[in-house]
Amino acid sequence: MNSYRSFFVLFFCAAWAAVSAQTVIRVSDAKDGSEIGFSISYGDSVKMSINGQVSIELEHARVVSIRSEDHLTEERLVKPNQSYHFYLYSNITNLGELVVSDVHSINKPQQTVLNVSRISSKRIEQLGAVDLRDALSFENNIRINRDNALGSSGLSMMGISGNNVKLMVDGVPVIGRLFGQLDLEQFNLVNSSQVEVIKGPMSVIYGSNALAGTINLISNNPSTQTASLRATHESDGQYHLSGQYSQPFNNHTISLSGGRMLFNGWSAADTNRTFDWIPKEQYNARLGYQFKTDSFRLNFRTEFTRAFLLDRGEALAPYGEFAIDQKYTNVRLDNSLNLYWKRKYSNLNVIIGQNHFNRKKNKFYKDLVLLEEQLIPLAEEQDTQVFDAYVLRSIYGFSHGNYETLIGLDANHERGEGKRISAGVQEQTDVALFSSTEFRLKRWIVRTGLRYAYNSAFKAPLIYSLQTRYDMKNSQVLKLAYGRGFRAPSLKELHLDFNDSR
């Protein structure tokens, strides 16, 4: 009897020692205190929890790593036989389902009047998309087209040409259109968190060129250290290499990214020199900085793009020892500063942007025997165009109850220089005041907008819009929109001297 009693005492003591050696860790969301699922790793061991709590066995104190989706990773020192309750902060760079291009504060896709679609970073990865052309190729009501002579890709949206679609990077419009189109291949997605496409009239908020809609590339500024390298090859002769690195410290984040694209050219029939799709080589580099607190955000971005295209001519008669080649060099430098300040019932957003675009065309005599080339000594065969654009956008919004009102200033100034531009140099200024008010009444959302603009080249009309949304009982949504748009002719359209050699 005493032996059994001793056995049970020893068993109880061993069990109690095992239980007492357990370190219990609970994890909750720092904002609302709700329990979250997480994984904890220590040494070679990893344990998962879906109910916000886990127990681990430790022989001595050690540092454990706590990870949870959509939350910042934490490393904490824990000791044996202790209980801990940790709080994780949400990943502030995870945009979730927010629509950044919708300037109203309630900007979730399931709550907005806009016809908007998001191409997330995960979707971009699944598509294998390298540039904006790849990402938009599978979007409804968007048609991608390519100009083989220019070596660029454009688009049309909802049957409306691309010169009525405003393309932006972090809310800053970009310049450098050729025949009304921007080259989608110049916009690399290596450091983009998402692409937002709004289909429908957006002229009240974004002004000229936004009658069909807008496309906004949102930069990624992660709050955790990240690094990636990506290389792709396509059988038609395309090579892509890109990489990115980001380093956070306190409330600051610095990110670097860059890439190279090479297209060797393609022809339906094998030829000696010429291509149906001309060769192209492009380099991209970007530097980003972010400072963020609970109520304030500052983003700075500078991005450089250089594209080189070679249009080889056919060998000239009678002996085929010479040819005429054309070389195009496009250089783009974009800078932007974005400030966002939020209060309880109001917010202020200020965007300052500067775009520089340089396009150079040169013609050469190519000696196919000695493989030497010489610049054609005719001034009309060489051309350089330089365009600079400056943007200032400021939007102040205030809300109360079921309505929200925005008041904004949108100022744009563009300068063009080149020998094919009349008088050598031309400038154009557009300044606008706009307002947008949104009402929410049970199942109805109604948004009205008004924009008045001054344009230095001609008189701009009054622009207005009405957008509605009705949530039906059977989970269906009805959206109706009407808007008046205005596309101001660009500086190039007004002053560029174009002579068709045909």
PDB file of N, CA, C and O in Angstrom, residues 344-400:
ATOM      1  N   LYS A 344     -10.219  63.815 -36.300  1.00  0.00           N
ATOM      2  CA  LYS A 344     -11.395  62.998 -36.040  1.00  0.00           C
ATOM      3  C   LYS A 344     -12.469  63.178 -37.110  1.00  0.00           C
ATOM      4  O   LYS A 344     -13.027  62.209 -37.609  1.00  0.00           O
ATOM      5  N   TYR A 345     -12.765  64.425 -37.468  1.00  0.00           N
ATOM      6  CA  TYR A 345     -13.825  64.687 -38.440  1.00  0.00           C
ATOM      7  C   TYR A 345     -13.317  65.339 -39.719  1.00  0.00           C
ATOM      8  O   TYR A 345     -14.120  65.733 -40.566  1.00  0.00           O
ATOM      9  N   SER A 346     -12.017  65.471 -39.862  1.00  0.00           N
ATOM     10  CA  SER A 346     -11.481  66.140 -41.040  1.00  0.00           C
ATOM     11  C   SER A 346     -10.143  65.524 -41.428  1.00  0.00           C
ATOM     12  O   SER A 346      -9.508  64.817 -40.645  1.00  0.00           O
ATOM     13  N   ASN A 347      -9.707  65.814 -42.650  1.00  0.00           N
ATOM     14  CA  ASN A 347      -8.420  65.344 -43.129  1.00  0.00           C
ATOM     15  C   ASN A 347      -7.917  66.274 -44.222  1.00  0.00           C
ATOM     16  O   ASN A 347      -8.703  66.960 -44.889  1.00  0.00           O
ATOM     17  N   LEU A 348      -6.619  66.295 -44.402  1.00  0.00           N
ATOM     18  CA  LEU A 348      -5.971  67.141 -45.404  1.00  0.00           C
ATOM     19  C   LEU A 348      -4.949  66.308 -46.158  1.00  0.00           C
ATOM     20  O   LEU A 348      -4.129  65.622 -45.553  1.00  0.00           O
ATOM     21  N   ASN A 349      -5.015  66.388 -47.496  1.00  0.00           N
ATOM     22  CA  ASN A 349      -4.085  65.659 -48.347  1.00  0.00           C
ATOM     23  C   ASN A 349      -3.451  66.637 -49.334  1.00  0.00           C
ATOM     24  O   ASN A 349      -4.161  67.347 -50.044  1.00  0.00           O
ATOM     25  N   VAL A 350      -2.131  66.696 -49.346  1.00  0.00           N
ATOM     26  CA  VAL A 350      -1.400  67.591 -50.243  1.00  0.00           C
ATOM     27  C   VAL A 350      -0.419  66.762 -51.064  1.00  0.00           C
ATOM     28  O   VAL A 350       0.351  65.966 -50.510  1.00  0.00           O
ATOM     29  N   ILE A 351      -0.453  66.938 -52.398  1.00  0.00           N
ATOM     30  CA  ILE A 351       0.438  66.227 -53.304  1.00  0.00           C
ATOM     31  C   ILE A 351       1.198  67.255 -54.130  1.00  0.00           C
ATOM     32  O   ILE A 351       0.600  68.138 -54.747  1.00  0.00           O
ATOM     33  N   ILE A 352       2.517  67.132 -54.134  1.00  0.00           N
ATOM     34  CA  ILE A 352       3.378  67.974 -54.958  1.00  0.00           C
ATOM     35  C   ILE A 352       4.163  67.043 -55.886  1.00  0.00           C
ATOM     36  O   ILE A 352       4.812  66.104 -55.417  1.00  0.00           O
ATOM     37  N   GLY A 353       4.093  67.292 -57.179  1.00  0.00           N
ATOM     38  CA  GLY A 353       4.750  66.414 -58.127  1.00  0.00           C
ATOM     39  C   GLY A 353       5.494  67.168 -59.210  1.00  0.00           C
ATOM     40  O   GLY A 353       5.142  68.305 -59.554  1.00  0.00           O
ATOM     41  N   GLN A 354       6.548  66.540 -59.723  1.00  0.00           N
ATOM     42  CA  GLN A 354       7.323  67.099 -60.826  1.00  0.00           C
ATOM     43  C   GLN A 354       7.692  65.967 -61.771  1.00  0.00           C
ATOM     44  O   GLN A 354       8.215  64.933 -61.351  1.00  0.00           O
ATOM     45  N   ASN A 355       7.393  66.143 -63.060  1.00  0.00           N
ATOM     46  CA  ASN A 355       7.700  65.151 -64.093  1.00  0.00           C
ATOM     47  C   ASN A 355       8.627  65.769 -65.128  1.00  0.00           C
ATOM     48  O   ASN A 355       8.425  66.916 -65.543  1.00  0.00           O
ATOM     49  N   HIS A 356       9.613  65.004 -65.548  1.00  0.00           N
ATOM     50  CA  HIS A 356      10.511  65.420 -66.640  1.00  0.00           C
ATOM     51  C   HIS A 356      10.535  64.306 -67.674  1.00  0.00           C
ATOM     52  O   HIS A 356      10.717  63.133 -67.338  1.00  0.00           O
ATOM     53  N   PHE A 357      10.346  64.680 -68.942  1.00  0.00           N
ATOM     54  CA  PHE A 357      10.349  63.691 -70.017  1.00  0.00           C
ATOM     55  C   PHE A 357      11.178  64.233 -71.167  1.00  0.00           C
ATOM     56  O   PHE A 357      10.965  65.362 -71.640  1.00  0.00           O
ATOM     57  N   ASN A 358      12.136  63.425 -71.627  1.00  0.00           N
ATOM     58  CA  ASN A 358      13.029  63.795 -72.718  1.00  0.00           C
ATOM     59  C   ASN A 358      12.995  62.693 -73.767  1.00  0.00           C
ATOM     60  O   ASN A 358      13.258  61.529 -73.454  1.00  0.00           O
ATOM     61  N   ARG A 359      12.674  63.091 -74.993  1.00  0.00           N
ATOM     62  CA  ARG A 359      12.641  62.115 -76.093  1.00  0.00           C
ATOM     63  C   ARG A 359      13.577  62.596 -77.196  1.00  0.00           C
ATOM     64  O   ARG A 359      13.457  63.723 -77.689  1.00  0.00           O
ATOM     65  N   LYS A 360      14.508  61.721 -77.563  1.00  0.00           N
ATOM     66  CA  LYS A 360      15.498  62.065 -78.585  1.00  0.00           C
ATOM     67  C   LYS A 360      15.412  61.058 -79.733  1.00  0.00           C
ATOM     68  O   LYS A 360      15.380  59.841 -79.511  1.00  0.00           O
ATOM     69  N   LYS A 361      15.396  61.588 -80.965  1.00  0.00           N
ATOM     70  CA  LYS A 361      15.395  60.739 -82.157  1.00  0.00           C
ATOM     71  C   LYS A 361      16.587  61.110 -83.023  1.00  0.00           C
ATOM     72  O   LYS A 361      16.813  62.283 -83.316  1.00  0.00           O
ATOM     73  N   ASN A 362      17.352  60.096 -83.429  1.00  0.00           N
ATOM     74  CA  ASN A 362      18.516  60.299 -84.298  1.00  0.00           C
ATOM     75  C   ASN A 362      18.482  59.314 -85.449  1.00  0.00           C
ATOM     76  O   ASN A 362      18.097  58.159 -85.287  1.00  0.00           O
ATOM     77  N   LYS A 363      18.925  59.796 -86.638  1.00  0.00           N
ATOM     78  CA  LYS A 363      19.039  58.939 -87.819  1.00  0.00           C
ATOM     79  C   LYS A 363      20.511  58.778 -88.172  1.00  0.00           C
ATOM     80  O   LYS A 363      21.282  59.749 -88.117  1.00  0.00           O
ATOM     81  N   PHE A 364      20.892  57.556 -88.548  1.00  0.00           N
ATOM     82  CA  PHE A 364      22.279  57.231 -88.845  1.00  0.00           C
ATOM     83  C   PHE A 364      22.389  56.526 -90.195  1.00  0.00           C
ATOM     84  O   PHE A 364      21.485  55.769 -90.599  1.00  0.00           O
ATOM     85  N   TYR A 365      23.519  56.779 -90.895  1.00  0.00           N
ATOM     86  CA  TYR A 365      23.941  55.929 -91.994  1.00  0.00           C
ATOM     87  C   TYR A 365      24.717  54.767 -91.397  1.00  0.00           C
ATOM     88  O   TYR A 365      25.685  54.964 -90.664  1.00  0.00           O
ATOM     89  N   LYS A 366      24.308  53.551 -91.722  1.00  0.00           N
ATOM     90  CA  LYS A 366      24.970  52.368 -91.185  1.00  0.00           C
ATOM     91  C   LYS A 366      25.740  51.671 -92.289  1.00  0.00           C
ATOM     92  O   LYS A 366      25.170  51.281 -93.319  1.00  0.00           O
ATOM     93  N   ASP A 367      27.034  51.542 -92.096  1.00  0.00           N
ATOM     94  CA  ASP A 367      27.874  50.810 -93.044  1.00  0.00           C
ATOM     95  C   ASP A 367      27.841  49.339 -92.646  1.00  0.00           C
ATOM     96  O   ASP A 367      28.379  48.952 -91.597  1.00  0.00           O
ATOM     97  N   LEU A 368      27.196  48.532 -93.466  1.00  0.00           N
ATOM     98  CA  LEU A 368      27.016  47.123 -93.129  1.00  0.00           C
ATOM     99  C   LEU A 368      28.254  46.283 -93.402  1.00  0.00           C
ATOM    100  O   LEU A 368      28.293  45.104 -93.032  1.00  0.00           O
ATOM    101  N   VAL A 369      29.267  46.878 -94.052  1.00  0.00           N
ATOM    102  CA  VAL A 369      30.520  46.163 -94.311  1.00  0.00           C
ATOM    103  C   VAL A 369      31.503  46.413 -93.168  1.00  0.00           C
ATOM    104  O   VAL A 369      32.047  45.478 -92.577  1.00  0.00           O
ATOM    105  N   LEU A 370      31.725  47.691 -92.846  1.00  0.00           N
ATOM    106  CA  LEU A 370      32.656  48.042 -91.786  1.00  0.00           C
ATOM    107  C   LEU A 370      31.983  48.104 -90.419  1.00  0.00           C
ATOM    108  O   LEU A 370      32.664  48.284 -89.404  1.00  0.00           O
ATOM    109  N   LEU A 371      30.639  47.994 -90.389  1.00  0.00           N
ATOM    110  CA  LEU A 371      29.853  48.055 -89.148  1.00  0.00           C
ATOM    111  C   LEU A 371      30.088  49.364 -88.407  1.00  0.00           C
ATOM    112  O   LEU A 371      30.158  49.407 -87.172  1.00  0.00           O
ATOM    113  N   GLU A 372      30.204  50.456 -89.173  1.00  0.00           N
ATOM    114  CA  GLU A 372      30.328  51.780 -88.611  1.00  0.00           C
ATOM    115  C   GLU A 372      29.073  52.584 -88.919  1.00  0.00           C
ATOM    116  O   GLU A 372      28.373  52.298 -89.911  1.00  0.00           O
ATOM    117  N   GLU A 373      28.791  53.584 -88.121  1.00  0.00           N
ATOM    118  CA  GLU A 373      27.624  54.417 -88.345  1.00  0.00           C
ATOM    119  C   GLU A 373      27.999  55.882 -88.215  1.00  0.00           C
ATOM    120  O   GLU A 373      28.927  56.249 -87.487  1.00  0.00           O
ATOM    121  N   GLN A 374      27.257  56.715 -88.962  1.00  0.00           N
ATOM    122  CA  GLN A 374      27.516  58.142 -88.985  1.00  0.00           C
ATOM    123  C   GLN A 374      26.194  58.886 -88.923  1.00  0.00           C
ATOM    124  O   GLN A 374      25.244  58.552 -89.633  1.00  0.00           O
ATOM    125  N   LEU A 375      26.130  59.910 -88.070  1.00  0.00           N
ATOM    126  CA  LEU A 375      24.924  60.712 -87.929  1.00  0.00           C
ATOM    127  C   LEU A 375      24.637  61.454 -89.219  1.00  0.00           C
ATOM    128  O   LEU A 375      25.528  62.079 -89.802  1.00  0.00           O
ATOM    129  N   ILE A 376      23.395  61.377 -89.700  1.00  0.00           N
ATOM    130  CA  ILE A 376      23.010  62.071 -90.922  1.00  0.00           C
ATOM    131  C   ILE A 376      23.099  63.575 -90.687  1.00  0.00           C
ATOM    132  O   ILE A 376      22.467  64.105 -89.769  1.00  0.00           O
ATOM    133  N   PRO A 377      23.864  64.304 -91.514  1.00  0.00           N
ATOM    134  CA  PRO A 377      24.091  65.745 -91.259  1.00  0.00           C
ATOM    135  C   PRO A 377      22.955  66.626 -91.748  1.00  0.00           C
ATOM    136  O   PRO A 377      23.179  67.621 -92.436  1.00  0.00           O
ATOM    137  N   LEU A 378      21.737  66.310 -91.403  1.00  0.00           N
ATOM    138  CA  LEU A 378      20.572  67.117 -91.735  1.00  0.00           C
ATOM    139  C   LEU A 378      19.808  67.386 -90.449  1.00  0.00           C
ATOM    140  O   LEU A 378      19.386  66.443 -89.766  1.00  0.00           O
ATOM    141  N   ALA A 379      19.616  68.663 -90.124  1.00  0.00           N
ATOM    142  CA  ALA A 379      18.984  69.023 -88.859  1.00  0.00           C
ATOM    143  C   ALA A 379      17.571  68.485 -88.754  1.00  0.00           C
ATOM    144  O   ALA A 379      17.114  68.091 -87.666  1.00  0.00           O
ATOM    145  N   GLU A 380      16.839  68.445 -89.894  1.00  0.00           N
ATOM    146  CA  GLU A 380      15.457  67.985 -89.844  1.00  0.00           C
ATOM    147  C   GLU A 380      15.336  66.486 -89.589  1.00  0.00           C
ATOM    148  O   GLU A 380      14.251  65.979 -89.289  1.00  0.00           O
ATOM    149  N   GLU A 381      16.444  65.746 -89.714  1.00  0.00           N
ATOM    150  CA  GLU A 381      16.415  64.309 -89.460  1.00  0.00           C
ATOM    151  C   GLU A 381      16.690  63.978 -87.996  1.00  0.00           C
ATOM    152  O   GLU A 381      16.615  62.817 -87.596  1.00  0.00           O
ATOM    153  N   GLN A 382      17.053  64.984 -87.200  1.00  0.00           N
ATOM    154  CA  GLN A 382      17.317  64.779 -85.781  1.00  0.00           C
ATOM    155  C   GLN A 382      16.299  65.593 -84.984  1.00  0.00           C
ATOM    156  O   GLN A 382      15.884  66.671 -85.400  1.00  0.00           O
ATOM    157  N   ASP A 383      15.894  65.075 -83.841  1.00  0.00           N
ATOM    158  CA  ASP A 383      14.872  65.779 -83.064  1.00  0.00           C
ATOM    159  C   ASP A 383      15.029  65.463 -81.584  1.00  0.00           C
ATOM    160  O   ASP A 383      15.298  64.312 -81.201  1.00  0.00           O
ATOM    161  N   THR A 384      14.871  66.491 -80.752  1.00  0.00           N
ATOM    162  CA  THR A 384      14.871  66.342 -79.294  1.00  0.00           C
ATOM    163  C   THR A 384      13.723  67.154 -78.723  1.00  0.00           C
ATOM    164  O   THR A 384      13.582  68.340 -79.047  1.00  0.00           O
ATOM    165  N   GLN A 385      12.918  66.521 -77.887  1.00  0.00           N
ATOM    166  CA  GLN A 385      11.800  67.196 -77.241  1.00  0.00           C
ATOM    167  C   GLN A 385      11.927  67.009 -75.726  1.00  0.00           C
ATOM    168  O   GLN A 385      12.193  65.897 -75.250  1.00  0.00           O
ATOM    169  N   VAL A 386      11.729  68.103 -75.009  1.00  0.00           N
ATOM    170  CA  VAL A 386      11.840  68.084 -73.547  1.00  0.00           C
ATOM    171  C   VAL A 386      10.557  68.669 -72.970  1.00  0.00           C
ATOM    172  O   VAL A 386      10.142  69.771 -73.347  1.00  0.00           O
ATOM    173  N   PHE A 387       9.940  67.939 -72.037  1.00  0.00           N
ATOM    174  CA  PHE A 387       8.712  68.392 -71.398  1.00  0.00           C
ATOM    175  C   PHE A 387       8.872  68.288 -69.887  1.00  0.00           C
ATOM    176  O   PHE A 387       9.409  67.296 -69.366  1.00  0.00           O
ATOM    177  N   ASP A 388       8.396  69.322 -69.191  1.00  0.00           N
ATOM    178  CA  ASP A 388       8.395  69.348 -67.733  1.00  0.00           C
ATOM    179  C   ASP A 388       6.993  69.705 -67.259  1.00  0.00           C
ATOM    180  O   ASP A 388       6.358  70.616 -67.810  1.00  0.00           O
ATOM    181  N   ALA A 389       6.515  68.997 -66.248  1.00  0.00           N
ATOM    182  CA  ALA A 389       5.184  69.251 -65.693  1.00  0.00           C
ATOM    183  C   ALA A 389       5.292  69.362 -64.177  1.00  0.00           C
ATOM    184  O   ALA A 389       6.057  68.625 -63.534  1.00  0.00           O
ATOM    185  N   TYR A 390       4.507  70.282 -63.610  1.00  0.00           N
ATOM    186  CA  TYR A 390       4.484  70.512 -62.171  1.00  0.00           C
ATOM    187  C   TYR A 390       3.035  70.425 -61.688  1.00  0.00           C
ATOM    188  O   TYR A 390       2.131  70.978 -62.319  1.00  0.00           O
ATOM    189  N   VAL A 391       2.832  69.718 -60.590  1.00  0.00           N
ATOM    190  CA  VAL A 391       1.484  69.449 -60.087  1.00  0.00           C
ATOM    191  C   VAL A 391       1.401  69.826 -58.617  1.00  0.00           C
ATOM    192  O   VAL A 391       2.310  69.515 -57.833  1.00  0.00           O
ATOM    193  N   LEU A 392       0.300  70.488 -58.261  1.00  0.00           N
ATOM    194  CA  LEU A 392      -0.016  70.764 -56.859  1.00  0.00           C
ATOM    195  C   LEU A 392      -1.488  70.428 -56.643  1.00  0.00           C
ATOM    196  O   LEU A 392      -2.366  71.027 -57.262  1.00  0.00           O
ATOM    197  N   ARG A 393      -1.747  69.451 -55.780  1.00  0.00           N
ATOM    198  CA  ARG A 393      -3.116  69.046 -55.449  1.00  0.00           C
ATOM    199  C   ARG A 393      -3.288  69.116 -53.937  1.00  0.00           C
ATOM    200  O   ARG A 393      -2.466  68.594 -53.178  1.00  0.00           O
ATOM    201  N   SER A 394      -4.356  69.775 -53.519  1.00  0.00           N
ATOM    202  CA  SER A 394      -4.652  69.874 -52.101  1.00  0.00           C
ATOM    203  C   SER A 394      -6.141  69.626 -51.912  1.00  0.00           C
ATOM    204  O   SER A 394      -6.977  70.261 -52.564  1.00  0.00           O
ATOM    205  N   ILE A 395      -6.469  68.672 -51.032  1.00  0.00           N
ATOM    206  CA  ILE A 395      -7.861  68.308 -50.785  1.00  0.00           C
ATOM    207  C   ILE A 395      -8.110  68.339 -49.281  1.00  0.00           C
ATOM    208  O   ILE A 395      -7.409  67.682 -48.504  1.00  0.00           O
ATOM    209  N   TYR A 396      -9.095  69.112 -48.882  1.00  0.00           N
ATOM    210  CA  TYR A 396      -9.516  69.163 -47.483  1.00  0.00           C
ATOM    211  C   TYR A 396     -10.910  68.561 -47.376  1.00  0.00           C
ATOM    212  O   TYR A 396     -11.821  68.942 -48.117  1.00  0.00           O
ATOM    213  N   GLY A 397     -11.080  67.607 -46.490  1.00  0.00           N
ATOM    214  CA  GLY A 397     -12.367  66.944 -46.325  1.00  0.00           C
ATOM    215  C   GLY A 397     -12.849  67.002 -44.891  1.00  0.00           C
ATOM    216  O   GLY A 397     -12.054  66.939 -43.951  1.00  0.00           O
ATOM    217  N   PHE A 398     -14.135  67.146 -44.726  1.00  0.00           N
ATOM    218  CA  PHE A 398     -14.729  67.115 -43.385  1.00  0.00           C
ATOM    219  C   PHE A 398     -16.041  66.339 -43.460  1.00  0.00           C
ATOM    220  O   PHE A 398     -16.763  66.375 -44.469  1.00  0.00           O
ATOM    221  N   SER A 399     -16.345  65.611 -42.406  1.00  0.00           N
ATOM    222  CA  SER A 399     -17.519  64.741 -42.385  1.00  0.00           C
ATOM    223  C   SER A 399     -18.289  64.938 -41.093  1.00  0.00           C
ATOM    224  O   SER A 399     -17.723  65.305 -40.053  1.00  0.00           O
ATOM    225  N   HIS A 400     -19.575  64.671 -41.186  1.00  0.00           N
ATOM    226  CA  HIS A 400     -20.438  64.730 -40.003  1.00  0.00           C
ATOM    227  C   HIS A 400     -21.665  63.859 -40.272  1.00  0.00           C
ATOM    228  O   HIS A 400     -22.388  64.067 -41.255  1.00  0.00           O
TER     229      HIS A 400
END
